[in-house]
Tab-separated table of C-alpha atoms in Angstrom:
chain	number	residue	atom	x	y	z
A	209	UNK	CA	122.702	266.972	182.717
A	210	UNK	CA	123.979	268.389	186.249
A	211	UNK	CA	123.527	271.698	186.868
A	212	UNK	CA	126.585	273.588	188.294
A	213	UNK	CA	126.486	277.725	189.233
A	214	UNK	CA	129.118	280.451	187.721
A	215	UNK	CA	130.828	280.738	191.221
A	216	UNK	CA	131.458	276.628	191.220
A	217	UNK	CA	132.828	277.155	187.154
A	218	UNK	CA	134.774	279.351	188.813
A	219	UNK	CA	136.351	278.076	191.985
A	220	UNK	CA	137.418	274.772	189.806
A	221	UNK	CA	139.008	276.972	186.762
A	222	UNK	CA	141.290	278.205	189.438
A	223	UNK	CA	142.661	274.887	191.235
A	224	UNK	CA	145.644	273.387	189.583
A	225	UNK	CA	146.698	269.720	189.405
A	226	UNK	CA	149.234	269.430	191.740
A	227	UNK	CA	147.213	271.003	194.310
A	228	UNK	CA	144.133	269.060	193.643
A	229	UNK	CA	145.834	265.727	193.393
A	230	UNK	CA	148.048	266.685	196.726
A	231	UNK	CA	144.488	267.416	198.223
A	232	UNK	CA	142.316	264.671	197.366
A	233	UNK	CA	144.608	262.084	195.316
A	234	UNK	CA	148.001	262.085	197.156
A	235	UNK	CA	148.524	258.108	196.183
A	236	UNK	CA	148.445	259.298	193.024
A	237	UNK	CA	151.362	261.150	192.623
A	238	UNK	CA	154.806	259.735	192.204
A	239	UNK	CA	157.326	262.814	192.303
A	240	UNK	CA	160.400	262.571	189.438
A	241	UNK	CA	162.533	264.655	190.527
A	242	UNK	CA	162.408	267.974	193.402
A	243	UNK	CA	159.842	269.882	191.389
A	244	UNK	CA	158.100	267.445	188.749
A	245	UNK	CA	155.703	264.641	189.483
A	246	UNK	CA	153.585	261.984	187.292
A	247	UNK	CA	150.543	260.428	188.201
A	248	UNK	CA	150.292	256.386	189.636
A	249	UNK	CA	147.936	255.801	186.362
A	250	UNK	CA	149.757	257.338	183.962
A	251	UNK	CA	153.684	257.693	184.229
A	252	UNK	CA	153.958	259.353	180.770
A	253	UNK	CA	151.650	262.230	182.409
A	254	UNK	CA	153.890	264.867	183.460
A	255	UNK	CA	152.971	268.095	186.355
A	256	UNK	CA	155.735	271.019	186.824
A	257	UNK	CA	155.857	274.752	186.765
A	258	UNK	CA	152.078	274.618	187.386
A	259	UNK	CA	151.205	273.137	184.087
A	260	UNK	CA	150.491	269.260	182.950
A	261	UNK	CA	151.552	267.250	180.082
A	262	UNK	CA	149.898	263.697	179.112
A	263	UNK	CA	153.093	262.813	176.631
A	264	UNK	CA	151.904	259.450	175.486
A	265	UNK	CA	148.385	261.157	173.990
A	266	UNK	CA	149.909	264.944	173.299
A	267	UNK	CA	147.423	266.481	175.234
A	268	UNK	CA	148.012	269.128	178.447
A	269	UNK	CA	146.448	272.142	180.275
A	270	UNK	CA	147.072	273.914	183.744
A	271	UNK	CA	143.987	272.845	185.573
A	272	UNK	CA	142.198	270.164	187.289
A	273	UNK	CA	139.432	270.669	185.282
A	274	UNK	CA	141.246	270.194	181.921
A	275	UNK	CA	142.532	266.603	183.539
A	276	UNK	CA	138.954	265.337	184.814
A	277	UNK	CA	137.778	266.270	181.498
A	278	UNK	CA	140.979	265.574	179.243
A	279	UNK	CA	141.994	262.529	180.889
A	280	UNK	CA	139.154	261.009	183.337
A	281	UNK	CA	136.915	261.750	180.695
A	282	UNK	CA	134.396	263.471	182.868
A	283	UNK	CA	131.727	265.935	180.950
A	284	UNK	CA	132.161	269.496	182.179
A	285	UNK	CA	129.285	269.646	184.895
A	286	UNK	CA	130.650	266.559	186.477
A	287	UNK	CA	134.153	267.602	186.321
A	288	UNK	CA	133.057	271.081	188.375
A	289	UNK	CA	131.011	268.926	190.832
A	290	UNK	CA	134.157	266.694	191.111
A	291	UNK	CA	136.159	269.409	192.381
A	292	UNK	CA	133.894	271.217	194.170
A	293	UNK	CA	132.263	268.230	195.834
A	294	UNK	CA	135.451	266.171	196.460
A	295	UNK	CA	136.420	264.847	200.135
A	296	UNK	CA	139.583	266.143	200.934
A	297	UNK	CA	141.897	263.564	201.908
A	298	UNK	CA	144.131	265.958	203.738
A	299	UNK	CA	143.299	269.655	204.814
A	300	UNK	CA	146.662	270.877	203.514
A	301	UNK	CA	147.503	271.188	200.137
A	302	UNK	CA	150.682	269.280	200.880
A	303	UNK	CA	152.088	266.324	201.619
A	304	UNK	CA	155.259	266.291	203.312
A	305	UNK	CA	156.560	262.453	201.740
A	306	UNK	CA	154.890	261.215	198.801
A	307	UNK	CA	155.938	257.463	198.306
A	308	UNK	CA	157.230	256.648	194.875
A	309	UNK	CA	156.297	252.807	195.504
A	310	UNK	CA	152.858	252.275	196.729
A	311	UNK	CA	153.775	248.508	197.424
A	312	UNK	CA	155.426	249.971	200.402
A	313	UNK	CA	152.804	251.805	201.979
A	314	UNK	CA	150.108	251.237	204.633
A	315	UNK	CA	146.974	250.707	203.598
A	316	UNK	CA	144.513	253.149	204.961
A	317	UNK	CA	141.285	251.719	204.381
A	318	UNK	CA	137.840	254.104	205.254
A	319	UNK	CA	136.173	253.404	207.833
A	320	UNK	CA	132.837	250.756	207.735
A	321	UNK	CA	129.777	252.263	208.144
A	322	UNK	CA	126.902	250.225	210.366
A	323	UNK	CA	125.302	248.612	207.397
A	324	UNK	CA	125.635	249.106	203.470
A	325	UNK	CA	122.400	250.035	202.708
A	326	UNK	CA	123.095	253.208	200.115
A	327	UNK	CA	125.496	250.729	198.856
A	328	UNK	CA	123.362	248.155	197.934
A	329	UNK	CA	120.913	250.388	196.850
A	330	UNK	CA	123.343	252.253	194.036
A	331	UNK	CA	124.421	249.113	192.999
A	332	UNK	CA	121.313	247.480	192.256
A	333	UNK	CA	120.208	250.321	190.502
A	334	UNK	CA	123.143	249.664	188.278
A	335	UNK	CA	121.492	246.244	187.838
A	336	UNK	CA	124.012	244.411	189.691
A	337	UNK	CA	122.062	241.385	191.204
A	338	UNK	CA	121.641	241.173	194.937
A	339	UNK	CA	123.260	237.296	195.028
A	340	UNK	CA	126.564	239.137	193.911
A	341	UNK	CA	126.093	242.019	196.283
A	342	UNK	CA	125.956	239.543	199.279
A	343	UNK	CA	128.564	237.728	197.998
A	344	UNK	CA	130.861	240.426	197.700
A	345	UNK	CA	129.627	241.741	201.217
A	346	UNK	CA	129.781	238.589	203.086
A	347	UNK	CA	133.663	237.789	201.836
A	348	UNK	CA	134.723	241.192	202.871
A	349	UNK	CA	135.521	242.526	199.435
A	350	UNK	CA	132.792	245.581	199.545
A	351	UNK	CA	131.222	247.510	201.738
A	352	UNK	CA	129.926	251.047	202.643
A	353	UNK	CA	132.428	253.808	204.319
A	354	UNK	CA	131.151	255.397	206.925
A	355	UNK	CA	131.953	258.923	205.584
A	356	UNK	CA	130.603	259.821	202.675
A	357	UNK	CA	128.818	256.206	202.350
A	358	UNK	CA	131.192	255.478	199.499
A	359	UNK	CA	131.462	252.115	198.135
A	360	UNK	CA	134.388	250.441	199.073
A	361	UNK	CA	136.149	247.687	196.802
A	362	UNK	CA	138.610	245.178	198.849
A	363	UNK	CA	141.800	243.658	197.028
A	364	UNK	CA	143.328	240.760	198.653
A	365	UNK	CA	146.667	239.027	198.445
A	366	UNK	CA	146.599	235.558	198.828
A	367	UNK	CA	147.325	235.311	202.639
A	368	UNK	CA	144.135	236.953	202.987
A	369	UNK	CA	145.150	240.523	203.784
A	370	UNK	CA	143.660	243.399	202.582
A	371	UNK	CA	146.413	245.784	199.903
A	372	UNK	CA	144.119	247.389	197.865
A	373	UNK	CA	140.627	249.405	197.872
A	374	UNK	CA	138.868	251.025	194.527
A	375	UNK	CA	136.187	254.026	196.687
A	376	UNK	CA	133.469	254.410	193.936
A	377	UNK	CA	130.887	257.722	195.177
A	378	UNK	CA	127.192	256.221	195.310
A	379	UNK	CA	125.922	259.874	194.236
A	380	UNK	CA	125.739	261.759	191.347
A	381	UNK	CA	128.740	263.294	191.633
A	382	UNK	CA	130.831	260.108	189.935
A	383	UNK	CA	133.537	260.226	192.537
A	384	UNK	CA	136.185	257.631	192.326
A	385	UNK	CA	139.263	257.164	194.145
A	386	UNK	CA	141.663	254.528	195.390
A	387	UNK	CA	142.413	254.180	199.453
A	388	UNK	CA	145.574	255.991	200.521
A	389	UNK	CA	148.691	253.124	200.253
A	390	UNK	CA	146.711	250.889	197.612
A	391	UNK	CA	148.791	248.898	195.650
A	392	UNK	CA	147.750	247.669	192.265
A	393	UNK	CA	149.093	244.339	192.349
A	394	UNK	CA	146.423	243.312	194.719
A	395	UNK	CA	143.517	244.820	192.731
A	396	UNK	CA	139.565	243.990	193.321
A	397	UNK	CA	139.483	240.176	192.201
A	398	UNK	CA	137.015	237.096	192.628
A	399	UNK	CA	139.672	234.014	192.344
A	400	UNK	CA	138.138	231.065	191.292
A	401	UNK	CA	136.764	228.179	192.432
A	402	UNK	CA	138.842	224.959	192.001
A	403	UNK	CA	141.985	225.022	189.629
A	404	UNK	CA	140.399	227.191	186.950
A	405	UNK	CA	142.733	228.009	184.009
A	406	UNK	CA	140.159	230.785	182.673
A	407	UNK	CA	140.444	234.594	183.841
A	408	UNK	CA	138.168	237.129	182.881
A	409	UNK	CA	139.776	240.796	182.736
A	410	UNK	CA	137.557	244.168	183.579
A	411	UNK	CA	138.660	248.070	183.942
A	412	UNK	CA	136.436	248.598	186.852
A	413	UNK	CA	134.917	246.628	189.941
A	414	UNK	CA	131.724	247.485	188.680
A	415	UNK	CA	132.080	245.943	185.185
A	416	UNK	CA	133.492	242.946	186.883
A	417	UNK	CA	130.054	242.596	189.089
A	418	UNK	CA	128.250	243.806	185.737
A	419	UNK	CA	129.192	240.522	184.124
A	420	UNK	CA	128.929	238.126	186.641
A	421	UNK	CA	125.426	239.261	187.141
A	422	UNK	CA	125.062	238.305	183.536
A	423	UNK	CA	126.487	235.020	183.722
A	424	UNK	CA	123.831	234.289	186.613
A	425	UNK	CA	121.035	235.502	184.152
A	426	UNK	CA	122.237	233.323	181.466
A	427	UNK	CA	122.672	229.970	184.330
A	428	UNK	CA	126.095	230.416	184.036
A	429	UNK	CA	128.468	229.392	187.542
A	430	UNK	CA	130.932	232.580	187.521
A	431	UNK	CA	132.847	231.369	190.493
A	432	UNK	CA	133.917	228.353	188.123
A	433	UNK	CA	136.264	231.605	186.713
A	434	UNK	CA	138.866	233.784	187.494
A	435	UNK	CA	137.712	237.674	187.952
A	436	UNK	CA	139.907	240.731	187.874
A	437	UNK	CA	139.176	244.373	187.419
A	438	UNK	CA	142.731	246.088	186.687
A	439	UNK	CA	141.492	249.523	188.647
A	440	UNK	CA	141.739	251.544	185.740
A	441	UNK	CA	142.991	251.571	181.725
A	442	UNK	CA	146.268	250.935	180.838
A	443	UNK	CA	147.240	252.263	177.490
A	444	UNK	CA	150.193	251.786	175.485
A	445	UNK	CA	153.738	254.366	176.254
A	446	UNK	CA	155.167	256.532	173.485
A	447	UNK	CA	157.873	253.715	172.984
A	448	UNK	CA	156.008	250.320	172.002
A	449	UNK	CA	158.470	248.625	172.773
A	450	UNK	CA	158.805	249.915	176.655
A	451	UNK	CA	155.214	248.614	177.054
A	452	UNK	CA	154.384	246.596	180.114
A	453	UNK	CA	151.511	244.485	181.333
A	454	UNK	CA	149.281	245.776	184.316
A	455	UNK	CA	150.277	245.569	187.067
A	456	UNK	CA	147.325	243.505	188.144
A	457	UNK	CA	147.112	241.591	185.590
A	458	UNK	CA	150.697	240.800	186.030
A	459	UNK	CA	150.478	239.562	189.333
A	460	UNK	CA	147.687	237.549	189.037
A	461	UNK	CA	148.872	235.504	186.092
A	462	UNK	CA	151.971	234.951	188.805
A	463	UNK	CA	149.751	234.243	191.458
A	464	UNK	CA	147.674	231.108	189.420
A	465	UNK	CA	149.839	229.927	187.435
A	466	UNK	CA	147.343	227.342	185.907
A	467	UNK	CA	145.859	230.086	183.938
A	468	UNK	CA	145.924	230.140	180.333
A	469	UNK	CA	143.281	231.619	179.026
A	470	UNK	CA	142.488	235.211	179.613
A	471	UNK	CA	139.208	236.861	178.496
A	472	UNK	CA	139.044	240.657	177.843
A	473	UNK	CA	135.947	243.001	178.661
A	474	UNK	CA	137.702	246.036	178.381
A	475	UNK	CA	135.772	249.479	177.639
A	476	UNK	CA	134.416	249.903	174.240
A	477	UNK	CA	136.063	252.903	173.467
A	478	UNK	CA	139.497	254.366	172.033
A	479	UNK	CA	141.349	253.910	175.174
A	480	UNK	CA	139.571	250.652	175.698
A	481	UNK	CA	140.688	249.135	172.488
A	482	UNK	CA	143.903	250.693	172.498
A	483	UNK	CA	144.623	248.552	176.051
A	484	UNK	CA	142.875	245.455	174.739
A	485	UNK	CA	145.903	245.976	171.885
A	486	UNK	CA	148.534	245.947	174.141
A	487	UNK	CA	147.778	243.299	176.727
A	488	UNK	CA	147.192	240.570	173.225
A	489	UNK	CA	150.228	242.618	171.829
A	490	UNK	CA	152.276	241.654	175.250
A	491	UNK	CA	150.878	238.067	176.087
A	492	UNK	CA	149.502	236.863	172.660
A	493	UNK	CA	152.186	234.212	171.866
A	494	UNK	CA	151.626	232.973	176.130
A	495	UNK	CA	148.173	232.869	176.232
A	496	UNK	CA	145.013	232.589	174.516
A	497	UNK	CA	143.180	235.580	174.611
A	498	UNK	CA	139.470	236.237	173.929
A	499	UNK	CA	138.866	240.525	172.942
A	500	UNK	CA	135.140	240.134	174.118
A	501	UNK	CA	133.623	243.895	173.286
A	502	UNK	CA	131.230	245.068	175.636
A	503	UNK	CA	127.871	245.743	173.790
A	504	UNK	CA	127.943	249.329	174.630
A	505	UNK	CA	130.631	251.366	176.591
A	506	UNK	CA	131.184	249.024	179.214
A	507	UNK	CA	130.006	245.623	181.047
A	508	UNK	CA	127.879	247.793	183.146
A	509	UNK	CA	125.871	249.420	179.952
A	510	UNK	CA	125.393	246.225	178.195
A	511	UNK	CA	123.944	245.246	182.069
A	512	UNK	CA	121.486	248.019	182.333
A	513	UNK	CA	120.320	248.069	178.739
A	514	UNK	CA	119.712	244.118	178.793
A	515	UNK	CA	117.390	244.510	181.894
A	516	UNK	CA	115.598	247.398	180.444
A	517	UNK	CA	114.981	245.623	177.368
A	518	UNK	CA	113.915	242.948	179.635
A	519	UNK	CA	111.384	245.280	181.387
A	520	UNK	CA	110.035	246.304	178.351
A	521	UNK	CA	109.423	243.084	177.363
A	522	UNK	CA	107.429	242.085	180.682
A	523	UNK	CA	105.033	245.009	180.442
């Protein structure tokens, strides 16, 4: 477990939401109305009069600590070393215009670092294979920023241009992010080779890698598939019947039409399941849809624990 001291407890018990999200996440706020915002992720999530209010899941606090812990699902320690660690996107804590449609924004992508060494290295350790590394390097969609030596995950749309970048931390602090003026319709994606009608659907970049390292162990082609990581979970609003696709996945499914089958590898947990729900909920009667459970929390687990079982084997 990370260690954290009293006085780092105690400098993130005493920054609130707003502040930290007009700090560090400013693309993730959508403002509602002069003094109340919701968050890009999760419009049900509510921030005024210094408090916060996640109305789709009844839960709320005052703190940015609460919502890493509440909502991100970060453990405590993490959650401190979150705040405490976090690169500041902008030295104020606020941001004169905050866009309330991120399709209209510029892209501000970070800047490349000489070579993506600590990148590579972080994600092999996560048992991602080096054959998808280098693919994903040499196409543009990943590399290292040179700040921070982030990893940096590329959307495209289909001219070619870049719209969208996931920034995963390569330490232990867990930091994730999404480049200021991302849009979500262009999330991290591997289209397919040829006229595939088959598109596999992940919550993270890294899951998406996760399995298409497993398809290589296993001698399958992946690029004879669709990819897409949705940048996050989508869960269902407090009215059902208000529910909408992802964005992502939306505009994908627009994008190649000749899809038709859609394969889920969503997180093996509560919110997980409860998104896997919707999306067969929302598109079950216009696709077919495979729920294919992760064995363990995520692509990524199943990953690592295969290869150490494999390593255990070999010894």
């Amino acid at each position: 477990m990370s260690y954290v001291s009293k006085e780092q407890i105690e400098r993130a018990k005493q920054l609130d939401l707003l502040t930290y999200l007009q700090c560090f996440e400013p693309y993730e706020l959508v403002r509602c109305s002069r003094n109340a915002y919701s968050t890009r992720s999760h419009d049900s999530l509510k921030i005024s009069n210094g408090k916060w209010f996640w109305w789709s899941r009844g839960i709320g606090g005052r703190s940015a600590l609460d919502y890493l812990i509440k909502v991100r699902g970060m453990s405590f320690p993490d959650a401190v070393l979150q705040i405490n660690g976090n690169p500041p996107v902008h030295m104020a804590p606020a941001t004169p215009a905050i866009q309330q449609d991120g399709s209209n924004a510029r892209l501000e992508l970070p800047e490349p670092y000489e070579n993506s060494n600590r990148v590579i290295a972080y994600l092999r350790k996560r048992g991602i294979s080096r054959d998808v590394i280098e693919f994903c390097l040499d196409s543009g969609r990943l590399y290292e920023s040179r700040m921070y030596h982030n990893a940096v995950f590329v959307g495209f749309d289909l001219k070619g241009s870049p719209r969208y970048a996931a920034i995963r931390g390569t330490t232990k602090t867990r930091y994730r992010s999404e480049a200021s003026g991302s849009d979500k319709r262009y999330s991290f994606s591997i289209p397919a080779i040829g006229n595939s009608s088959e598109l596999h659907v992940f919550e993270s970049s890294i899951d998406l890698l996760s399995y298409c390292t497993l398809a290589s162990i296993f001698e399958k082609d992946w690029r004879l598939s669709h990819q897409l990581s949705l940048g996050g979970i989508y869960g269902p609003k407090e009215n059902t019947y208000e529910d909408t696709t992802p964005a992502a996945l939306t505009h994908y499914l627009q994008s190649y039409p000749e899809v038709n089958r859609l394969v889920l590898h969503l997180d093996n947990n509560d919110p997980g399941r409860s998104a896997a729900n919707m999306i067969i909920r929302l598109l079950g009667t216009a696709y077919a849809i495979s729920d294919e459970l992760p064995k363990g929390e995520d692509v990524n687990d199943e990953l690592v624990a295969y290869r150490k079982h494999r390593s255990e084997l070999t010894r």
